[in-house]
Short mmCIF file of C-alpha atoms in Angstrom, two decimals:
data_model
loop_
_atom_site.label_atom_id
_atom_site.label_comp_id
_atom_site.label_asym_id
_atom_site.label_seq_id
_atom_site.Cartn_x
_atom_site.Cartn_y
_atom_site.Cartn_z
CA MET W 246 68.40 152.14 167.99
CA LYS W 247 66.32 152.55 171.12
CA PRO W 248 62.96 150.73 171.13
CA MET W 249 60.95 153.96 171.54
CA LYS W 250 62.77 155.65 168.67
CA LEU W 251 62.31 152.54 166.50
CA ILE W 252 58.57 152.56 167.16
CA PHE W 253 58.41 156.24 166.22
CA VAL W 254 60.32 155.65 162.95
CA LEU W 255 58.12 152.66 162.05
CA ALA W 256 54.97 154.66 162.78
CA ALA W 257 56.22 157.51 160.59
CA VAL W 258 57.06 155.12 157.73
CA LEU W 259 53.67 153.41 157.99
CA GLY W 260 51.95 156.80 158.12
CA LEU W 261 53.70 157.92 154.95
CA ALA W 262 52.88 154.65 153.23
CA ALA W 263 49.21 155.03 154.17
CA CYS W 264 49.12 158.61 152.79
CA GLN W 265 50.44 157.72 149.36
CA SER W 266 47.97 158.13 146.53
CA LYS W 267 47.74 156.54 143.13
CA VAL W 268 46.72 158.38 139.98
CA GLU W 269 45.39 156.51 136.97
CA TYR W 270 43.82 157.49 133.67
CA GLY W 271 40.19 156.58 133.29
CA ASP W 272 37.66 156.49 130.48
CA ALA W 273 36.31 160.05 130.05
CA THR W 274 32.95 158.64 128.90
CA GLU W 275 32.56 156.28 131.87
CA VAL W 276 29.59 157.05 134.12
CA GLU W 277 30.78 159.23 136.99
CA THR W 278 28.87 158.88 140.27
CA VAL W 279 31.19 160.34 142.90
CA ASN W 280 28.32 162.39 144.33
CA GLU W 281 24.95 163.86 143.37
CA ASN W 282 26.40 167.14 142.04
CA PHE W 283 26.53 168.02 138.34
CA GLY W 284 29.39 166.11 136.74
CA SER W 285 31.01 165.00 133.50
CA THR W 286 28.37 162.37 132.74
CA ASP W 287 25.65 165.02 133.04
CA LEU W 288 27.56 167.38 130.73
CA GLN W 289 27.98 164.61 128.13
CA ALA W 290 24.31 163.60 128.35
CA ILE W 291 23.10 167.18 127.94
CA THR W 292 25.47 167.85 125.03
CA ALA W 293 24.46 164.68 123.17
CA LYS W 294 20.73 165.29 123.69
CA MET W 295 20.77 168.94 122.62
CA VAL W 296 22.95 168.46 119.55
CA ASP W 297 21.04 165.37 118.36
CA SER W 298 17.71 167.11 118.92
CA MET W 299 18.73 170.22 117.02
CA LEU W 300 20.32 168.39 114.08
CA THR W 301 17.30 166.09 113.62
CA PHE W 302 14.58 168.77 113.97
CA PRO W 303 12.88 169.05 110.53
CA PRO W 304 12.94 172.90 110.28
CA VAL W 305 16.66 172.89 111.22
CA ILE W 306 17.32 170.18 108.63
CA ALA W 307 15.54 172.39 106.05
CA MET W 308 17.48 175.54 107.04
CA THR W 309 20.84 173.73 106.76
CA GLN W 310 20.00 171.83 103.56
CA ASN W 311 21.74 174.28 101.20
CA ASP W 312 23.36 176.72 103.64
CA ARG W 313 25.54 176.84 106.77
CA PRO W 314 23.75 179.40 108.96
CA ILE W 315 25.88 181.63 111.19
CA ILE W 316 25.18 181.29 114.91
CA PHE W 317 26.42 183.01 117.98
CA VAL W 318 26.14 181.06 121.21
CA ASP W 319 25.28 182.94 124.37
CA LYS W 320 26.80 181.47 127.54
CA ILE W 321 24.39 179.09 129.22
CA LYS W 322 22.93 180.62 132.38
CA ASN W 323 23.51 178.69 135.59
CA LYS W 324 20.29 178.91 137.63
CA THR W 325 21.31 176.15 140.04
CA SER W 326 22.65 176.60 143.56
CA GLU W 327 25.90 174.85 142.52
CA HIS W 328 29.01 176.31 140.95
CA ILE W 329 28.80 174.74 137.47
CA ASP W 330 31.14 175.56 134.61
CA THR W 331 28.40 176.29 132.08
CA GLU W 332 31.02 177.64 129.68
CA SER W 333 32.22 174.05 129.31
CA VAL W 334 28.66 172.94 128.45
CA THR W 335 28.41 175.80 125.93
CA ASP W 336 31.77 174.88 124.38
CA SER W 337 30.86 171.20 124.04
CA ILE W 338 27.56 171.98 122.30
CA SER W 339 29.20 174.54 120.00
CA ASN W 340 32.01 172.13 119.09
CA LYS W 341 29.63 169.29 118.23
CA LEU W 342 27.41 171.56 116.12
CA LEU W 343 30.41 173.04 114.28
CA ARG W 344 31.87 169.58 113.63
CA SER W 345 28.52 168.50 112.13
CA GLY W 346 29.36 170.77 109.20
CA LYS W 347 25.87 172.32 109.34
CA PHE W 348 26.67 175.64 111.06
CA ARG W 349 29.28 178.38 111.31
CA PHE W 350 29.87 180.31 114.51
CA ILE W 351 30.81 183.76 115.70
CA ASP W 352 32.73 183.80 118.98
CA MET W 353 31.36 186.77 120.92
CA THR W 354 33.82 186.18 123.77
CA LYS W 355 36.64 187.41 121.52
CA VAL W 356 35.05 190.62 120.19
CA ASP W 357 37.27 192.91 122.31
CA ALA W 358 40.44 191.05 121.29
CA VAL W 359 39.45 191.25 117.62
CA ARG W 360 38.67 194.97 117.96
CA LYS W 361 42.11 195.61 119.48
CA GLN W 362 43.83 193.68 116.70
CA LEU W 363 41.90 195.54 113.97
CA ASP W 364 42.67 198.86 115.66
CA TYR W 365 46.35 197.92 115.73
CA GLN W 366 46.33 196.91 112.06
CA ASN W 367 44.55 200.08 110.92
CA ASN W 368 45.83 202.78 113.28
CA ALA W 369 49.24 201.86 114.69
CA GLY W 370 51.13 202.71 111.50
CA MET W 371 53.06 199.45 111.79
CA VAL W 372 51.05 197.25 109.38
CA ASP W 373 51.16 197.49 105.59
CA PRO W 374 47.79 199.13 104.71
CA THR W 375 47.34 196.75 101.78
CA THR W 376 47.34 193.76 104.16
CA ALA W 377 45.40 195.31 107.07
CA ILE W 378 41.91 193.91 107.59
CA LYS W 379 39.41 196.74 107.40
CA PHE W 380 36.78 197.51 110.02
CA GLY W 381 33.17 196.69 109.16
CA ARG W 382 33.86 193.57 107.10
CA GLN W 383 32.75 190.91 109.58
CA ILE W 384 29.64 188.87 108.91
CA GLY W 385 26.76 189.10 111.38
CA ALA W 386 25.11 186.12 113.01
CA GLN W 387 21.71 184.99 111.74
CA TYR W 388 20.77 182.97 114.82
CA MET W 389 21.41 182.98 118.55
CA LEU W 390 21.64 179.76 120.57
CA TYR W 391 21.05 180.17 124.29
CA GLY W 392 19.92 178.21 127.32
CA ASN W 393 19.44 177.80 131.04
CA LEU W 394 20.48 175.10 133.48
CA SER W 395 18.28 174.90 136.57
CA SER W 396 17.90 172.48 139.45
CA ILE W 397 15.61 171.47 142.28
CA VAL W 398 17.24 169.90 145.33
CA LYS W 399 15.23 168.06 147.99
CA GLN W 400 16.48 166.34 151.08
CA ASP W 401 14.67 163.98 153.42
CA GLY W 402 16.76 162.56 156.21
CA SER W 403 19.61 160.61 154.64
CA THR W 404 18.29 160.90 151.05
CA THR W 405 19.16 163.77 148.69
CA ASP W 406 17.33 164.11 145.36
CA VAL W 407 18.64 166.50 142.69
CA TYR W 408 16.68 167.27 139.53
CA TYR W 409 18.45 169.14 136.71
CA LYS W 410 16.78 170.64 133.66
CA MET W 411 18.66 172.07 130.70
CA THR W 412 16.61 174.15 128.25
CA MET W 413 18.00 175.50 124.97
CA ARG W 414 16.54 177.64 122.19
CA LEU W 415 17.59 178.77 118.72
CA MET W 416 16.34 182.26 117.84
CA ASP W 417 16.21 183.87 114.40
CA LEU W 418 17.80 187.28 115.07
CA GLU W 419 15.96 189.00 112.22
CA THR W 420 12.44 187.90 113.17
CA GLY W 421 12.84 187.04 116.86
CA LEU W 422 11.15 183.69 116.18
CA ILE W 423 12.26 180.60 118.10
CA GLU W 424 13.20 178.06 115.44
CA TRP W 425 14.05 175.20 117.80
CA SER W 426 13.78 174.44 121.50
CA ASP W 427 14.30 171.38 123.64
CA GLU W 428 15.15 170.31 127.17
CA LYS W 429 17.04 167.52 128.89
CA GLU W 430 16.15 166.33 132.39
CA ILE W 431 18.45 164.47 134.77
CA ARG W 432 17.59 163.13 138.23
CA LYS W 433 20.21 161.94 140.72
CA THR W 434 19.57 160.46 144.15
CA ARG W 435 22.02 159.82 146.96
CA SER W 436 21.13 157.73 149.99
CA LYS W 437 23.43 157.48 152.98
CA SER W 438 23.50 154.27 154.93
CA PHE W 439 23.18 154.14 158.70
CA LEU W 440 26.97 154.17 158.99
CA GLY W 441 27.25 157.25 156.71
CA MET W 442 28.86 155.30 153.90
#
């Protein structure tokens, strides 16, 4: 093999070797600090704070003492400048509350799918009428859980400071009264070194 061609082949092999990546499983609860943006650690911190706060609030303890109230959860509003999957935050909070055994939930995201299925069962002529679920039999929610995620971002030279605030409220749908409310604050700071590292 000619020396020039050999150098080219070696360079190509070394280039491919340098481009290889390695994928490993990590601990999903490990603190994630890749950058200052909202991440998995923030989601877990918010979920834990909100669920613990709600389940230990004396009026909520009283309302769940002998009953499992029915809640519908409105999607958390993202008022930050980032693209944040607030549906994931909503799902995590709903799951933890449901698993506590204190609440039951209505999934408002599936109302259209349920309506189509009930229409099929009652009007398509293909389902035995004695087994078809009738319209107007669903149970209404007693409470609505909703919230906002907002942020303030400040930058000064090589330092970026991001402040997040998650606010949640539980509203009694009959009276309009707020039965519980709390917030979780998170601050993250990133400083770049002189070399940009």
